[in-house]
CSV table of C-alpha atoms and ligand atoms in Angstrom, one decimal:
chain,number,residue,atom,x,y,z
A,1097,UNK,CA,-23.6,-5.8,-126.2
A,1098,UNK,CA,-21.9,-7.3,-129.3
A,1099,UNK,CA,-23.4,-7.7,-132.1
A,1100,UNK,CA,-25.0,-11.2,-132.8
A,1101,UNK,CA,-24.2,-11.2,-136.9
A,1102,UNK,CA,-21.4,-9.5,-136.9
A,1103,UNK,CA,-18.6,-10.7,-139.7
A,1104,UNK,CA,-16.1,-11.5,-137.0
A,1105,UNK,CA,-17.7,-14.5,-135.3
A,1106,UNK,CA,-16.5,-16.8,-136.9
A,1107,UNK,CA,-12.6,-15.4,-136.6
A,1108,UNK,CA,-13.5,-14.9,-132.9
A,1109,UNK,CA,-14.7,-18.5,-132.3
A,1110,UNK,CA,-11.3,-20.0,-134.0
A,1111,UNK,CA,-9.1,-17.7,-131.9
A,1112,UNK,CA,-10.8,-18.8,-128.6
A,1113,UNK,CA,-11.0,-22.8,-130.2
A,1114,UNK,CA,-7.4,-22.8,-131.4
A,1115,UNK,CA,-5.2,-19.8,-129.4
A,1116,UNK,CA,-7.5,-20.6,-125.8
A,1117,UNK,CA,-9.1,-23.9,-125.4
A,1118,UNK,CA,-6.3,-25.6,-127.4
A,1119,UNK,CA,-3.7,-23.9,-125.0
A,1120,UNK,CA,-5.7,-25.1,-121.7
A,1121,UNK,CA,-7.3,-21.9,-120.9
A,1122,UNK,CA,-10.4,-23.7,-119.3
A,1123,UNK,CA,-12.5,-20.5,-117.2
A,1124,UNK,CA,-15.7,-20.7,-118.5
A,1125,UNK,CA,-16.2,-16.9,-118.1
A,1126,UNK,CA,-13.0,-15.9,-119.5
A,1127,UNK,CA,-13.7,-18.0,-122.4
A,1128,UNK,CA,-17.4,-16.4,-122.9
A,1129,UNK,CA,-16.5,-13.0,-122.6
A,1130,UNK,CA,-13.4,-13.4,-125.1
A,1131,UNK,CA,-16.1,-14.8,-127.3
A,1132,UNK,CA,-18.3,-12.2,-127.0
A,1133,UNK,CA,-16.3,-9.3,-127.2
A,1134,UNK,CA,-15.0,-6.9,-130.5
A,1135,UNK,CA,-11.6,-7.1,-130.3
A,1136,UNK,CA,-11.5,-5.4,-133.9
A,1137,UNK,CA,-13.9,-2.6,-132.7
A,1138,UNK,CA,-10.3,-1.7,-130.8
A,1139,UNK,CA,-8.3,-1.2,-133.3
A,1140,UNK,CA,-8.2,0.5,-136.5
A,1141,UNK,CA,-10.1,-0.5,-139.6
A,1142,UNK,CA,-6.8,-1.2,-141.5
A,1143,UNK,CA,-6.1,-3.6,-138.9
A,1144,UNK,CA,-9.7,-5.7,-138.7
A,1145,UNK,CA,-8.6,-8.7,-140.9
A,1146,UNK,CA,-5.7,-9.6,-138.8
A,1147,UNK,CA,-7.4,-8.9,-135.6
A,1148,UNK,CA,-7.9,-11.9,-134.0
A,1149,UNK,CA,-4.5,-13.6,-134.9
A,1150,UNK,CA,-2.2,-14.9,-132.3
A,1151,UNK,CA,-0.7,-12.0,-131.7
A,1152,UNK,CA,-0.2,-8.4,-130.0
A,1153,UNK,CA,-1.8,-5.6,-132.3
A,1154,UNK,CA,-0.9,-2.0,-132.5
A,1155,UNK,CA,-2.9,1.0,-131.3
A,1156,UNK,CA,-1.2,3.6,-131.9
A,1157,UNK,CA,1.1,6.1,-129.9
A,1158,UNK,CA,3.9,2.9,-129.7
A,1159,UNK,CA,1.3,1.1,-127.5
A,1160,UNK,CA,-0.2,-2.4,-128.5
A,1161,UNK,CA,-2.9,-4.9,-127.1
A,1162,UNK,CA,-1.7,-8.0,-125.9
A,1163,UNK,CA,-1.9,-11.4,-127.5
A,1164,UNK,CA,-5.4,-12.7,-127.0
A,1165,UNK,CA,-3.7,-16.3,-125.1
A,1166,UNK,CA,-1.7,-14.0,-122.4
A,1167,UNK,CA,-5.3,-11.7,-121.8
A,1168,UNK,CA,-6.8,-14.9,-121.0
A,1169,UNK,CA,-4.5,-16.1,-119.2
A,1170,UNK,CA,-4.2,-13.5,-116.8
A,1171,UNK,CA,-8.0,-13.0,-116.6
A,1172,UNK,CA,-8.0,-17.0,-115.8
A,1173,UNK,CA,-6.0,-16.5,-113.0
A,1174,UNK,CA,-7.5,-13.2,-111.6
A,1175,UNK,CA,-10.4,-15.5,-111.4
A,1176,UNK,CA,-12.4,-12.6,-110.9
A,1177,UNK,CA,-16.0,-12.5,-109.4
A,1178,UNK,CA,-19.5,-11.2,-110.4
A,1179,UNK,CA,-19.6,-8.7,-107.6
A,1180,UNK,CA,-16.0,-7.4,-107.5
A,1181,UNK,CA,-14.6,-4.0,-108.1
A,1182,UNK,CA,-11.3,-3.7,-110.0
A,1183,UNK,CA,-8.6,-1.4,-110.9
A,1184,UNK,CA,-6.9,-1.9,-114.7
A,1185,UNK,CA,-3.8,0.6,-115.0
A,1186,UNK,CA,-3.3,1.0,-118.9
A,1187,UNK,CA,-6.4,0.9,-120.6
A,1188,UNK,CA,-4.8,1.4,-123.9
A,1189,UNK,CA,-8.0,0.4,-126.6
A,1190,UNK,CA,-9.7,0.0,-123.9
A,1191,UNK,CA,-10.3,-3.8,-125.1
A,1192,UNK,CA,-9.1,-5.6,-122.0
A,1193,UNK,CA,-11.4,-3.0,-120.3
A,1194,UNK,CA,-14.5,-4.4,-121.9
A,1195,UNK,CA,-13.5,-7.9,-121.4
A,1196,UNK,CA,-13.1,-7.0,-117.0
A,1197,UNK,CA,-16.4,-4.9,-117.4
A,1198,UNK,CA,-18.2,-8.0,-118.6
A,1199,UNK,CA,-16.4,-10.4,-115.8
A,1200,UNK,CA,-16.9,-7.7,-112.5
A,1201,UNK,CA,-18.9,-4.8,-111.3
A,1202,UNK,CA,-17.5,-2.3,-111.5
A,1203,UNK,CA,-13.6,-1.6,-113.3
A,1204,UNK,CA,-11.7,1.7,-112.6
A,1205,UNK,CA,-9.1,2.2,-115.4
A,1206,UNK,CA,-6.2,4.2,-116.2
A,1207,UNK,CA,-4.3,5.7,-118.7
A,1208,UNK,CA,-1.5,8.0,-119.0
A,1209,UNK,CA,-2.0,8.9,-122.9
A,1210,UNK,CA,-4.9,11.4,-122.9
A,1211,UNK,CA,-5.3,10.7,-126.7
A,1212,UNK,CA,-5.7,6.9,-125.7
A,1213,UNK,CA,-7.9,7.3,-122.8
A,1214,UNK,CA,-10.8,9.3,-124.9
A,1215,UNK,CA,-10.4,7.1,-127.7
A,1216,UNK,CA,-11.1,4.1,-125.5
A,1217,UNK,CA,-14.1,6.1,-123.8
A,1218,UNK,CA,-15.5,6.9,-126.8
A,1219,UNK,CA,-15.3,3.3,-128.1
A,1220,UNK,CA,-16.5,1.7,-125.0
A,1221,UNK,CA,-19.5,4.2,-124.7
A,1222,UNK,CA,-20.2,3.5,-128.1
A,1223,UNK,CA,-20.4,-0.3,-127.6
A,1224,UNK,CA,-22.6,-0.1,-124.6
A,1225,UNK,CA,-19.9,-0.8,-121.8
A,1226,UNK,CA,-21.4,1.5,-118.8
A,1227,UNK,CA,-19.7,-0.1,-115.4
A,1228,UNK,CA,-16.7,1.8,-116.1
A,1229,UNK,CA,-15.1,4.5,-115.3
A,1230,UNK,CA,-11.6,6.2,-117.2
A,1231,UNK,CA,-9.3,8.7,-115.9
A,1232,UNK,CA,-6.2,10.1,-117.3
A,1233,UNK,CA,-3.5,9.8,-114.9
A,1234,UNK,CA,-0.3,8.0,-113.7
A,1235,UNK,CA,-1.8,4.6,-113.3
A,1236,UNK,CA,1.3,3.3,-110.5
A,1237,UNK,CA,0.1,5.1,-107.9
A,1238,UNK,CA,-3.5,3.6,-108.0
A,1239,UNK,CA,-6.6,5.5,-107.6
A,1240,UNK,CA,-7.1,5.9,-104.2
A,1241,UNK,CA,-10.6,7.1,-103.7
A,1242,UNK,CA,-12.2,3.5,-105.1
A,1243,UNK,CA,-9.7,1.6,-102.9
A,1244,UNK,CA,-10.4,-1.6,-101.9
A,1245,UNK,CA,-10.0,-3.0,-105.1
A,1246,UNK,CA,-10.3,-6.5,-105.0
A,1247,UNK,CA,-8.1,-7.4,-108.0
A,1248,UNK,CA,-6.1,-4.6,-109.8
A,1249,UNK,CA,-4.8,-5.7,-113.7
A,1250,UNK,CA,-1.7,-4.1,-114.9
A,1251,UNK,CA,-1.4,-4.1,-118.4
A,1252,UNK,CA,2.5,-2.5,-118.1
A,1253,UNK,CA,5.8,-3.6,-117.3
A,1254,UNK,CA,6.9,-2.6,-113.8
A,1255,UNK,CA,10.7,-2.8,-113.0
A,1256,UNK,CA,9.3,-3.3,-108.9
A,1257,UNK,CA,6.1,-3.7,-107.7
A,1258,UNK,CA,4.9,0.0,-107.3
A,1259,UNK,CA,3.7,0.3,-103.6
A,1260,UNK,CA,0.3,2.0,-103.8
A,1261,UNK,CA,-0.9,-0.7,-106.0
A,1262,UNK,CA,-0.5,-3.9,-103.3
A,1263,UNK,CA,-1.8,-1.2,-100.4
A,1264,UNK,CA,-4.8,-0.7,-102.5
A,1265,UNK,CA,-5.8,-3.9,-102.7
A,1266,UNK,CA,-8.2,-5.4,-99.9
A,1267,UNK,CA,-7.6,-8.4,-97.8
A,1268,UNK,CA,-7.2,-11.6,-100.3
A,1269,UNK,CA,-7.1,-9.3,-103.2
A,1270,UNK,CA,-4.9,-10.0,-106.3
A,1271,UNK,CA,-2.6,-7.9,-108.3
A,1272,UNK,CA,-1.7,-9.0,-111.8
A,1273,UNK,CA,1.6,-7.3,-113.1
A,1274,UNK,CA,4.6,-8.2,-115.5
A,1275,UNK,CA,7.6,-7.1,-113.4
A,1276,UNK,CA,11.0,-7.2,-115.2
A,1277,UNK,CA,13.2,-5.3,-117.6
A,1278,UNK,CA,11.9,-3.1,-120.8
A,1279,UNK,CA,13.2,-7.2,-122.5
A,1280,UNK,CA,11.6,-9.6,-121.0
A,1281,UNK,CA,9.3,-9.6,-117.5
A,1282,UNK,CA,7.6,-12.4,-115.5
A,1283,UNK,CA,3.7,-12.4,-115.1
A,1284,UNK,CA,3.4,-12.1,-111.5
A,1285,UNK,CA,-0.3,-12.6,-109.0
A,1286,UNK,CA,0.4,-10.8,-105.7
A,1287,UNK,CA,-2.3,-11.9,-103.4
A,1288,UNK,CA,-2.6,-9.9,-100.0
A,1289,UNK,CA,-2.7,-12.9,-97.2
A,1290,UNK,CA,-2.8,-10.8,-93.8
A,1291,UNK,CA,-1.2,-8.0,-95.5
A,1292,UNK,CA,1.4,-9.8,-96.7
A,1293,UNK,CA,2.5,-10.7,-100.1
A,1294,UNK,CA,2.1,-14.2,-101.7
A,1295,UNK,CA,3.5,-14.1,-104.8
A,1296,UNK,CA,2.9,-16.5,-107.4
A,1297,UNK,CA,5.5,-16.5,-110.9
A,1298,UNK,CA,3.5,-16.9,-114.0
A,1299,UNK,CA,5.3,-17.2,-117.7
A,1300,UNK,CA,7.5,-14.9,-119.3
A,1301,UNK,CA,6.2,-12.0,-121.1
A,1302,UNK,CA,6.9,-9.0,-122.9
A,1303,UNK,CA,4.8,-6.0,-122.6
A,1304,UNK,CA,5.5,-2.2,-123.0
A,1305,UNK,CA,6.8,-0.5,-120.1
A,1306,UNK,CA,4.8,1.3,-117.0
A,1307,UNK,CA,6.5,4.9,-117.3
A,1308,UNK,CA,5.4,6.7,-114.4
A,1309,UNK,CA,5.3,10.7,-113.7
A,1310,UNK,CA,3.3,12.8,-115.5
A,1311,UNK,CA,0.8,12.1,-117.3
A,1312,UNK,CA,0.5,13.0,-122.0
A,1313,UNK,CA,-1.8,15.2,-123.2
A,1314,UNK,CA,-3.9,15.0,-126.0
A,1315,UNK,CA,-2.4,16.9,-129.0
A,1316,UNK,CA,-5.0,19.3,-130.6
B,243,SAH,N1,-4.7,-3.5,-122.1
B,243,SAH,C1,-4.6,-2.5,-123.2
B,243,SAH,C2,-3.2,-2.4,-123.7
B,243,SAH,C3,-2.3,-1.7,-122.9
B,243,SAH,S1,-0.7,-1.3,-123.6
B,243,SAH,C4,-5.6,-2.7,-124.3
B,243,SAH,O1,-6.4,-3.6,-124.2
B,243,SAH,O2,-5.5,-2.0,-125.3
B,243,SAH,C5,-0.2,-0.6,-122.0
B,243,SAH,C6,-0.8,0.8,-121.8
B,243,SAH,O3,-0.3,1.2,-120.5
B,243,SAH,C7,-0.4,1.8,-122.8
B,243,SAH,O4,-1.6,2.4,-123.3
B,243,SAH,C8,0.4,2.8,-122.0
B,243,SAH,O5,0.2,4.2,-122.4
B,243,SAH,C9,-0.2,2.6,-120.6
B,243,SAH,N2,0.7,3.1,-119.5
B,243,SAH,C10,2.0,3.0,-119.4
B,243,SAH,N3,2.4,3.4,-118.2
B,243,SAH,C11,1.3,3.9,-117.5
B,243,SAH,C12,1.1,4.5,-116.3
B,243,SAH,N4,2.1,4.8,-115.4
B,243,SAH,N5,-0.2,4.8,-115.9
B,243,SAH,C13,-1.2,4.5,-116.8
B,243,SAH,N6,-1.1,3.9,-118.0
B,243,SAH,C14,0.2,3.6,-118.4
């Protein structure tokens, strides 16, 4: 899917060395896909040289991809199978999209900026990425007609746990989600254990906020 000479790999190969590996990110398919996947071909041109620092980068609209370390890590602990089906709310770039699409089997994935979410198809069309599916939409209440998921990714700050999100999730699923203020949030894994909740406090963090309700339109 990636292209083998592209002018990138070496970048790519020092942030997962230095930002992953160095950091204890251990997941052998975390650590593959991150190596194997454009992070550049998410963002803008202007943007390319700095694209694989150790940091968040913009994409537009207020809205940024997070730091490559804190994608990994909550891929890591998703621990995500070959054969599962999973729901990302926020696809933003679309880049943590491509990184799920190459660890599961199918990814559902929303977005609530229209002008994001076709950018992100285009791009992930472009690139070859065909196991998954976009829709423009307030990502909080889930997407019911795919439910089970078996691991949802929430790529937004949630001041709660929005409802429809655990409920979709089968039996020993897991829901990633930073839960917190618009400041500062705690990575949280939800697991479902006889319907239940088992939740597990990751680090702090600081992503942009889940804003639910209606969904933005592309300007024309
Ligand atoms: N993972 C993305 C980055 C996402 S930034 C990437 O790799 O690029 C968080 C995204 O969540 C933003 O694009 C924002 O518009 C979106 N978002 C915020 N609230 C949302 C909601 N209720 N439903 C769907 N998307 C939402």
């Amino acid at each position: 899917m990636a292209d083998p000479d592209d002018p990138f790999r070496t970048a790519r190969d020092a942030m997962v060395q230095e930002q992953l590996v160095a950091r204890g990110v251990q997941d052998a398919r975390v650590l593959a896909v991150m190596s194997r996947t454009p992070r550049h071909e998410f963002v803008e041109p202007s943007l390319w040289a700095h694209a694989y620092g150790d940091h968040p980068l913009t994409i537009g609209l207020g809205q940024t991809i997070s730091q490559p370390f804190i994608v990994a890590t909550m891929l890591q602990v998703l621990a995500l199978q070959a054969e599962d089906t999973v729901l990302e709310v926020g696809t933003g770039s679309g880049y943590v999209t491509a990184l799920l699409s190459g660890l599961c089997r199918h990814v559902y994935s929303i977005e609530r900026h229209a002008a994001l979410a076709q950018q992100a198809e285009a791009q992930l069309r472009r690139l070859g990425y065909d196991n998954v599916t976009l829709r423009v939409g307030d990502g909080s209440l889930g997407w019911e007609r795919h439910a089970p998921y078996d691991a949802i990714l929430v790529s937004a700050a949630a001041a709660s746990v929005p409802e429809p999100l655990f409920r979709q999730l089968r039996e020993g699923g897991r829901l990633m989600i930073p839960v917190g203020s618009s400041e500062v949030q705690d990575l949280q894994l939800l697991r479902k254990h006889l319907g239940t909740r088992v939740v597990q406090v990751l680090d702090a963090c600081r992503f942009v906020p889940l804003v639910t309700g209606t969904p933005l339109k592309a300007s024309s």
